[in-house]
Short mmCIF file of C-alpha atoms and ligand atoms in Angstrom, two decimals:
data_model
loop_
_atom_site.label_atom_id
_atom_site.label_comp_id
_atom_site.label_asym_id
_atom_site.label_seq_id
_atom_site.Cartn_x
_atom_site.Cartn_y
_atom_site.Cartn_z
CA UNK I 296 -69.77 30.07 -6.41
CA UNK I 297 -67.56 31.91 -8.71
CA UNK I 298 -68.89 33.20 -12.12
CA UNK I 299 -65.93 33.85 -14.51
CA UNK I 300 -65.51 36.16 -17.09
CA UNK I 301 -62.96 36.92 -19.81
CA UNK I 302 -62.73 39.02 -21.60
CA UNK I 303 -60.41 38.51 -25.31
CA UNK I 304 -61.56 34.80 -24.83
CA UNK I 305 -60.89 34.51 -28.86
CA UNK I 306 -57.18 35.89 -28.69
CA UNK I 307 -53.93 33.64 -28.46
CA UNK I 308 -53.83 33.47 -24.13
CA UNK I 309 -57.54 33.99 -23.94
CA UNK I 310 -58.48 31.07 -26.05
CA UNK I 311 -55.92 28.44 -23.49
CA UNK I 312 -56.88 30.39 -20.31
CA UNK I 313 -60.71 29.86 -21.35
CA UNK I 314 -60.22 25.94 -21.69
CA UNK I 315 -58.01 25.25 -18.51
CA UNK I 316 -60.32 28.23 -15.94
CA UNK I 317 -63.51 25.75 -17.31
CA UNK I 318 -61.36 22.32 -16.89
CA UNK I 319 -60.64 23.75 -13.41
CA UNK I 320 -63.87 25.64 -12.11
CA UNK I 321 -66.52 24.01 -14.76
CA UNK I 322 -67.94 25.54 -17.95
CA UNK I 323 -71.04 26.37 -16.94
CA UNK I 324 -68.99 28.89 -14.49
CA UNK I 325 -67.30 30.54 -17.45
CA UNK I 326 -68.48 33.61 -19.76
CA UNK I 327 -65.80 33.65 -22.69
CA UNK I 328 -66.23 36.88 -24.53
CA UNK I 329 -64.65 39.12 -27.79
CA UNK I 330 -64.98 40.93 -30.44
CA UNK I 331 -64.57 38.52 -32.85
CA UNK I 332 -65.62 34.81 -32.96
CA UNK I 333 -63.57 31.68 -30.87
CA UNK I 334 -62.24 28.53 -31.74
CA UNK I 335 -64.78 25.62 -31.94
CA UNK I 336 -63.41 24.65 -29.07
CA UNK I 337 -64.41 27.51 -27.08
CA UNK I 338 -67.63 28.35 -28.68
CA UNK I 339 -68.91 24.53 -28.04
CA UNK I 340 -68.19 24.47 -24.50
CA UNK I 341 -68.58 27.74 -23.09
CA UNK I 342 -71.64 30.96 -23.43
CA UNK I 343 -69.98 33.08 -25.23
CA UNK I 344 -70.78 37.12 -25.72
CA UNK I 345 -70.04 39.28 -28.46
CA UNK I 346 -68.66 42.66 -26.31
CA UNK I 347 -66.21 45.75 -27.23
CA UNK I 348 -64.28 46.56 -24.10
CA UNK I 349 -64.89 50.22 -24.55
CA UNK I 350 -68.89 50.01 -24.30
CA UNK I 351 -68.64 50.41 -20.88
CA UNK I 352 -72.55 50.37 -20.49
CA UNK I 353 -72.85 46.69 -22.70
CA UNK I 354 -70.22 45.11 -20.60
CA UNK I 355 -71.83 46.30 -17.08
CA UNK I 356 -75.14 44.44 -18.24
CA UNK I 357 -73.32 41.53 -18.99
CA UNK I 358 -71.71 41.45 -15.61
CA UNK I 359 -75.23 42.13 -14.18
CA UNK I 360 -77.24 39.52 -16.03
CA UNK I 361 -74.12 36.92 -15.40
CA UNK I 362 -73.64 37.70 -12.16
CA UNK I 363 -69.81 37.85 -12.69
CA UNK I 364 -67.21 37.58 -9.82
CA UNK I 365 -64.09 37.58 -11.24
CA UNK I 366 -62.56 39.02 -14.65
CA UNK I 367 -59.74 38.32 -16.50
CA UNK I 368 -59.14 41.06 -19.12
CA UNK I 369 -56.84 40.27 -22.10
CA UNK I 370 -58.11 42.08 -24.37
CA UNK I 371 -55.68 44.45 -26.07
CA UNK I 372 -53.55 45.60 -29.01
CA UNK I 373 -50.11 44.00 -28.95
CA UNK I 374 -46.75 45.74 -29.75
CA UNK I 375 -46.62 45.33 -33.15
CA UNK I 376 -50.19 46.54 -33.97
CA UNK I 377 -49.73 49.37 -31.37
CA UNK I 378 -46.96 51.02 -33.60
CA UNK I 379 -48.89 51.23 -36.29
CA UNK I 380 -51.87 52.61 -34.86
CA UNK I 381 -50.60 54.66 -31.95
CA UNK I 382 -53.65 56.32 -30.64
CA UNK I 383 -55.96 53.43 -31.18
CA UNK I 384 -54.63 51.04 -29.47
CA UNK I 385 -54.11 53.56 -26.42
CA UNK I 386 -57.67 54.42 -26.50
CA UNK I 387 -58.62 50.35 -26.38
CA UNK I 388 -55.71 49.32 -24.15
CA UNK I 389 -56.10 52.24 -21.90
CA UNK I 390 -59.79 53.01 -21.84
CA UNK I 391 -60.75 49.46 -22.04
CA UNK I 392 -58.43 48.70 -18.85
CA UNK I 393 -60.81 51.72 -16.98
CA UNK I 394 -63.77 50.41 -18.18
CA UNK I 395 -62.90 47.12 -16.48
CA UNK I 396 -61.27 48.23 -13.16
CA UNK I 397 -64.32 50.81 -12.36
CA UNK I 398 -67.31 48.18 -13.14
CA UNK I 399 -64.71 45.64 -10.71
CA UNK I 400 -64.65 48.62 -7.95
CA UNK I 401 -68.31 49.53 -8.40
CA UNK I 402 -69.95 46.40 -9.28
CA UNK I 403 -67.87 44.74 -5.81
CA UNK I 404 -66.19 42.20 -8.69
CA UNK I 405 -64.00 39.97 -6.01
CA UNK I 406 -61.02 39.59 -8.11
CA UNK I 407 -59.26 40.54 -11.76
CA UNK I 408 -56.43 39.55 -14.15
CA UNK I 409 -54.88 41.93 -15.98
CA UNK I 410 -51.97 41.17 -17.93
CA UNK I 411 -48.79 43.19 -17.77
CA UNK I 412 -45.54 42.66 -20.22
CA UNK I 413 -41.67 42.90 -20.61
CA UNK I 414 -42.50 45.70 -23.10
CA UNK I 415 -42.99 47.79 -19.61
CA UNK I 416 -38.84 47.96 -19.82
CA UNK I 417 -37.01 49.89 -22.31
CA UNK I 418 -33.76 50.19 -23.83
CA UNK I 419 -32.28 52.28 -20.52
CA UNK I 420 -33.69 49.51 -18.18
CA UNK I 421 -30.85 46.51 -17.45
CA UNK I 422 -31.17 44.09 -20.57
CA UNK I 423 -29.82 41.04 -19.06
CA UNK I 424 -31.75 39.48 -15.74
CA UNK I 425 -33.79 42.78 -15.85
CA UNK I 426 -35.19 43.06 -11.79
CA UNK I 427 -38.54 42.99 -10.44
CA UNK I 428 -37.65 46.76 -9.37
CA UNK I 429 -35.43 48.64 -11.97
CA UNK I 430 -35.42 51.45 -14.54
CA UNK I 431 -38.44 51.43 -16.86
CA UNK I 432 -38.31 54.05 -19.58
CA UNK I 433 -40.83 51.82 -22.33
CA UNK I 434 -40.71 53.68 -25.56
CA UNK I 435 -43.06 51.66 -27.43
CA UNK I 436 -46.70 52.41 -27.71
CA UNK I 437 -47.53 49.22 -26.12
CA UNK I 438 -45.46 49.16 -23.33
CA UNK I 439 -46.40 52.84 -21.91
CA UNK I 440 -49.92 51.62 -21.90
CA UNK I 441 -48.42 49.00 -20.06
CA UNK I 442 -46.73 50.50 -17.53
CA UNK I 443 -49.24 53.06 -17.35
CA UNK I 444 -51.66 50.14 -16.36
CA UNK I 445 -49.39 48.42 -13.84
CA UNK I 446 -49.47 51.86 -12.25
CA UNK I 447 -53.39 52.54 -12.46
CA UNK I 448 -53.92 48.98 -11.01
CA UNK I 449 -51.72 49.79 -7.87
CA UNK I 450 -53.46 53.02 -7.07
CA UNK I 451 -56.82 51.23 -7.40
CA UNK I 452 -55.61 48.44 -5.29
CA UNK I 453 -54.44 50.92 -2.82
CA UNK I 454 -56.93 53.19 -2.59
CA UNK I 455 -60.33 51.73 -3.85
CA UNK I 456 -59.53 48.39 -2.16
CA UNK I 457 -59.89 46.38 -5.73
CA UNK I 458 -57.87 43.18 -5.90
CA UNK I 459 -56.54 43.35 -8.77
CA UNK I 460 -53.49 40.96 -9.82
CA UNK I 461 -51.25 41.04 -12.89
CA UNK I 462 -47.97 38.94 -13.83
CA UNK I 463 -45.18 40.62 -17.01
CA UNK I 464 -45.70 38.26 -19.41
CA UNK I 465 -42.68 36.99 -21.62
CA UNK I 466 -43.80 36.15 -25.85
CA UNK I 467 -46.05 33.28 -24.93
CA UNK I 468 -46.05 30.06 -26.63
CA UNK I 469 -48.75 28.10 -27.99
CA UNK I 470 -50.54 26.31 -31.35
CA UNK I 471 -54.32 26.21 -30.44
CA UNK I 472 -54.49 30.08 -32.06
CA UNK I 473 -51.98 31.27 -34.44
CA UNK I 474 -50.52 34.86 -32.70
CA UNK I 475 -51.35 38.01 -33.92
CA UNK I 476 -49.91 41.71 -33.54
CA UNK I 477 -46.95 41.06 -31.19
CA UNK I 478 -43.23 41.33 -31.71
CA UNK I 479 -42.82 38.16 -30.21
CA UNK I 480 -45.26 36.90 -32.19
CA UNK I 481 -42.44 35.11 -34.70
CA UNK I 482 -41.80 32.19 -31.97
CA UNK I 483 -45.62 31.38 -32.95
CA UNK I 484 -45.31 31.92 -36.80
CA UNK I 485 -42.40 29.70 -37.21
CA UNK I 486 -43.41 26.55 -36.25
CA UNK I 487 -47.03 26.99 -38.49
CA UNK I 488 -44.08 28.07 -41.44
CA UNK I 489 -41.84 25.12 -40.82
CA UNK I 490 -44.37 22.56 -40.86
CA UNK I 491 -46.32 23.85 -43.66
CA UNK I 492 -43.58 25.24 -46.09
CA UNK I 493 -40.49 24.12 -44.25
CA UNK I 494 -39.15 27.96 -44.46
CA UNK I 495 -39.76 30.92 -42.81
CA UNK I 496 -39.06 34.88 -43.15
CA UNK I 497 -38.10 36.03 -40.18
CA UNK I 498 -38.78 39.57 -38.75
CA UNK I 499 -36.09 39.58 -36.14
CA UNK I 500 -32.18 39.31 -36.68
CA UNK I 501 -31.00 35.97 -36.02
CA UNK I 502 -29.39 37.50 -32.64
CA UNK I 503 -32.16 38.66 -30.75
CA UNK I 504 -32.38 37.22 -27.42
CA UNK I 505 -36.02 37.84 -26.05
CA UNK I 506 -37.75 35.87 -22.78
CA UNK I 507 -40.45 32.98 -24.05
CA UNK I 508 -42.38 30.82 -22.28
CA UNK I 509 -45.28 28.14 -23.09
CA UNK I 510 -48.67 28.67 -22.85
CA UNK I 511 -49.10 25.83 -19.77
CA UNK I 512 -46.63 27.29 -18.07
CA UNK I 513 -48.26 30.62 -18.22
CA UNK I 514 -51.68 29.82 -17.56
CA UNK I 515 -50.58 27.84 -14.55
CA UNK I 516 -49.07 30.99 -13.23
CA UNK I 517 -51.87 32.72 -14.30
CA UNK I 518 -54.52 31.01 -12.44
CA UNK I 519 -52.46 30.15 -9.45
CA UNK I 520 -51.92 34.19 -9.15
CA UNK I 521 -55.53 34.39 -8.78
CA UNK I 522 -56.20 31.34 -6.70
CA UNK I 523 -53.96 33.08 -3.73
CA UNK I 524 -54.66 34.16 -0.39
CA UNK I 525 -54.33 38.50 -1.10
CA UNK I 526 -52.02 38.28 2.03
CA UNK I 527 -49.60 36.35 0.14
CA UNK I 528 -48.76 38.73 -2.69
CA UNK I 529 -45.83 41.31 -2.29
CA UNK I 530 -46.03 42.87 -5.43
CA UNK I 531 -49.48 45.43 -5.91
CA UNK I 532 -48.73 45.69 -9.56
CA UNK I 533 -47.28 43.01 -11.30
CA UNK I 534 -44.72 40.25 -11.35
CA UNK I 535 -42.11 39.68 -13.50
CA UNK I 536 -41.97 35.78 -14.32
CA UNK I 537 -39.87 33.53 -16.60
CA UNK I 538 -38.99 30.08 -18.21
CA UNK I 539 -36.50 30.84 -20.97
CA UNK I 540 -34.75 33.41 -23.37
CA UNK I 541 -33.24 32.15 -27.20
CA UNK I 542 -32.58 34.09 -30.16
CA UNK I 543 -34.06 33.23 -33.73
CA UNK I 544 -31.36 31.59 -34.73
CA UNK I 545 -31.06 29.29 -31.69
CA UNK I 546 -35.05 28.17 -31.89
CA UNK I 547 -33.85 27.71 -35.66
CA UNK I 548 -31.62 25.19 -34.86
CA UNK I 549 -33.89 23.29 -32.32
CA UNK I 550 -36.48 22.74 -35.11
CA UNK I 551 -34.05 21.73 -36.97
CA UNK I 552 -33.64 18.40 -34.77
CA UNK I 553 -36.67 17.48 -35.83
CA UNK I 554 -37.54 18.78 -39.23
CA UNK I 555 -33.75 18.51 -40.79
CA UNK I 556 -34.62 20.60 -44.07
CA UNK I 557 -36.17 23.57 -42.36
CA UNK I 558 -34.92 26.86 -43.49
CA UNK I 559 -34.84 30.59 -42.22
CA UNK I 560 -34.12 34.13 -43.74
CA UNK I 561 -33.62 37.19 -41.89
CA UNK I 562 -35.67 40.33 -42.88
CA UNK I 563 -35.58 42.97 -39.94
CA UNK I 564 -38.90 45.04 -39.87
CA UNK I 565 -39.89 47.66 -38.18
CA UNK I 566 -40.60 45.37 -35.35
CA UNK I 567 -36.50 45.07 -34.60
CA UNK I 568 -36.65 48.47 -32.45
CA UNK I 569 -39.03 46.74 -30.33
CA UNK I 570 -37.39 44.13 -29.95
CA UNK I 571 -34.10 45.73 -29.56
CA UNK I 572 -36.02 47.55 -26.54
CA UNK I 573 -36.98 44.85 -24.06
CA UNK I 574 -35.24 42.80 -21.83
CA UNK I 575 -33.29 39.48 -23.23
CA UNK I 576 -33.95 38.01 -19.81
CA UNK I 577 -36.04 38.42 -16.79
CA UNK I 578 -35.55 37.95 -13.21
CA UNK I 579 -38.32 36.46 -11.80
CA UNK I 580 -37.18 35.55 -8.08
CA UNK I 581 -39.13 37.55 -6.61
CA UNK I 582 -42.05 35.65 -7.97
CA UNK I 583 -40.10 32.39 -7.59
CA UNK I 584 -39.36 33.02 -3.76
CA UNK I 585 -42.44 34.30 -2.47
CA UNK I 586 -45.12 32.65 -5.13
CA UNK I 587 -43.54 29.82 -5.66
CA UNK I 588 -43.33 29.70 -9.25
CA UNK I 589 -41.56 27.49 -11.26
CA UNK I 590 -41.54 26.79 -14.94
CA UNK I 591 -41.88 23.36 -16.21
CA UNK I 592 -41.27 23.64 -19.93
CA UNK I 593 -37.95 24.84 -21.29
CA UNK I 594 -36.71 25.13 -25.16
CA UNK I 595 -36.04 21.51 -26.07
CA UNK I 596 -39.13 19.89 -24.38
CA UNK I 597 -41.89 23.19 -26.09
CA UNK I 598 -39.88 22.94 -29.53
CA UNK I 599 -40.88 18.85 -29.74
CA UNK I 600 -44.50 19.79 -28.36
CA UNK I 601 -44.93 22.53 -30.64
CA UNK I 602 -43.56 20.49 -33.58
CA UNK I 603 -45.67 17.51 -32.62
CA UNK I 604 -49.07 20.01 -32.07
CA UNK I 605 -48.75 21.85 -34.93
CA UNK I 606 -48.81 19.05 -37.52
CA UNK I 607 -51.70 17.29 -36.00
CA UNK I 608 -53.95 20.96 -36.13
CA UNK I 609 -52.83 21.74 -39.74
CA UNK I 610 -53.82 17.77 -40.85
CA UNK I 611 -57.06 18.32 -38.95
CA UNK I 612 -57.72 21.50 -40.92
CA UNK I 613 -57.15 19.84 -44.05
CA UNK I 614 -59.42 16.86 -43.25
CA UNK I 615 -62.40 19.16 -42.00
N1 LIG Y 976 -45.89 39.23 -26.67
C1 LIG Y 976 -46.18 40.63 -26.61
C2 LIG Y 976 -45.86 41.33 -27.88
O1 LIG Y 976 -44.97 40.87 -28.57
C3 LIG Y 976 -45.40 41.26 -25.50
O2 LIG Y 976 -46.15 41.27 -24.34
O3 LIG Y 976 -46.45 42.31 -28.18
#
C-alpha cells in the first residue's frame, strides 16, 4: 500500500496536490507536512507534521514511524523571495532537496516529486517556444538552484538507482491559498485584488508574456508523472509542460469581461528582471508526445473559474 508524504503541504501547489493525492489514494494514506500551519481543509482531513526540510534527522523519523513510500517535496523559496535572501534560500532549496533525495536512496523510498521551473532558462536561452533541450544560463537565485537540482536528480537517478521524477512548472494558478514569493505570483494576486478592491498594482509591465497554467491542470500532470510505468519516461530530469502564456495586460482585459470596472496600474519592481529572464512560452511536446499530456484549461475558461472561486472564498471568510 502506498504511504504518501509531502512535504510544503501548507504552500500554494502543496495545499491542491494534498487534497486531490488523498481524493485519489485515501487520506488515511497521506502525511501532509510544513513549517507552518494548513488550510482547514488540509488539517481536518489529513495527519499533519510540523517538519523543517533541513533537519535531516526529524524528517528520517517521520519517514520511519510513517512508513513512507513515496515523497513529494515542494518545499522551497520561490523567485521572488530567493532575490532577496540569496544564500538562504540556497541553503533550504538546495540542502533541503539533499536531505530528501539521500533519506529516498537510503531509506529504499519507491518514488519522489520534485518540482522543477521555467526559471531553469535565462535570458540567453530561446524566449519564444523555449525546447525541452536548449541553452540554460538561469541568472536568478532561484532558478540555479533549480537547474542545479534537475541536474543532482539525474545523477541520482543514474547512479544510485532513485526514481526520482520532476516536471518545469509554468506560474501556477489557483484560489484555495493566496501565492507567496514568486514572480509569477501576480496572476494569483489579481484576481483576490479585483474582487476585493476592484484594482490592482501590478509588479510586471503590462507586456510581459510569461507561461501559466491552472492548478488542475498541473496536479493532473503531476500525479500522472508519478503514476507511470519508469520505462515510459524519456526525460531523467524534468519535463517542460504547458497550457498557456498572456501578458498582464491581456489577463487584465479577460477580467474585465466579467468584472467591467476593474482597474490596473503598472509599477515594475525588482521582480521585472526575473521576469524579463524566463521563457514567454514553453514547448512541451516532448511531454505531449511521449506522456501524453494535454492541458484542459486555457485563459478564458481559468479567468471565469478563478473569478467565480474567488468571490465565494472571500464571502466565506467574511461569514466565518
Ligand atoms: N512560479 C515560480 C515563481 O514565480 C516559478 O517557478 O517563482
Amino acid at each position: 500500500m502506498k504511504k504518501i508524504l509531502v512535504l510544503g503541504a501548507s504552500g500554494q501547489i502543496g495545499t491542491d496536490l494534498t487534497l486531490e493525492l488523498g481524493n485519489r489514494f485515501g487520506d488515511a494514506n497521506v502525511v501532509a507536512s510544513d513549517m507552518k500551519i494548513a488550510t482547514d481543509e488540509v488539517m481536518d482531513r489529513f495527519t499533519f507534521e510540523f517538519i523543517d526540510v533541513l533537519n535531516k534527522h526529524k524528517l528520517e523519523e517521520l519517514i520511519e514511524r510513517h512508513g513512507i513510500t513515496e515523497i513529494y517535496h515542494l518545499a522551497a523559496l520561490l523567485s521572488g523571495r530567493s532575490e532577496q535572501k540569496p544564500m538562504f534560500a540556497w541553503d533550504v532549496n538546495m540542502r533541503g532537496l539533499f536531505n530528501v533525495m539521500e533519506l529516498v536512496r537510503d531509506k529504499g523510498i519507491e518514488r519522489m516529486f520534485w518540482p522543477s521551473s521555467i526559471a531553469v532558462f535565462g535570458p540567453s536561452t530561446p524566449k519564444h517556444m523555449t525546447p525541452q533541450k536548449t541553452i540554460m544560463e538561469p541568472n536568478t537565485v532561484y532558478g540555479i538552484s533549480k537547474l542545479a537540482g534537475e541536474r543532482w536528480i539525474e545523477y541520482f537517478n543514474v547512479h544510485y538507482g532513485t526514481d526520482i521524477r520532476s516536471v518545469r512548472y509554468p506560474g501556477i494558478i489557483s484560489y484555495k491559498t493566496e501565492a507567496g514569493g514568486g514572480t509569477t505570483d501576480y496572476a494569483v494576486e489579481i484576481f483576490f485584488e479585483a474582487v476585493r478592491n476592484g484594482h490592482y498594482d501590478c509588479y510586471l509591465r503590462p507586456d510581459t508574456l510569461l507561461p501559466m497554467m491552472y492548478m488542475e491542470d498541473a496536479i493532473r500532470l503531476t500525479i500522472d508523472i508519478m503514476d507511470r510505468p519508469k520505462a515510459e519516461l524519456t526525460v531523467n530530469s524534468s519535463y517542460n509542460v504547458a497550457a498557456m502564456s498572456f501578458t498582464p495586460e491581456q489577463l487584465a482585459e479577460e477580467i474585465r469581461k466579467h468584472l467591467p470596472h476593474f482597474t490596473i496600474r503598472y509599477q515594475p519592481d525588482f521582480r521585472q528582471a526575473i521576469a524579463d529572464s524566463w521563457p514567454a512560452s514553453i514547448d512541451d511536446s516532448v511531454a505531449r508526445q511521449r506522456r501524453g499530456w494535454h492541458h484542459e484549461f486555457d485563459m478564458p475558461r481559468m479567468v471565469e473559474i478563478m473569478i467565480r472561486e474567488v468571490a465565494q472564498k472571500l464571502e466565506r471568510e467574511k461569514t466565518d
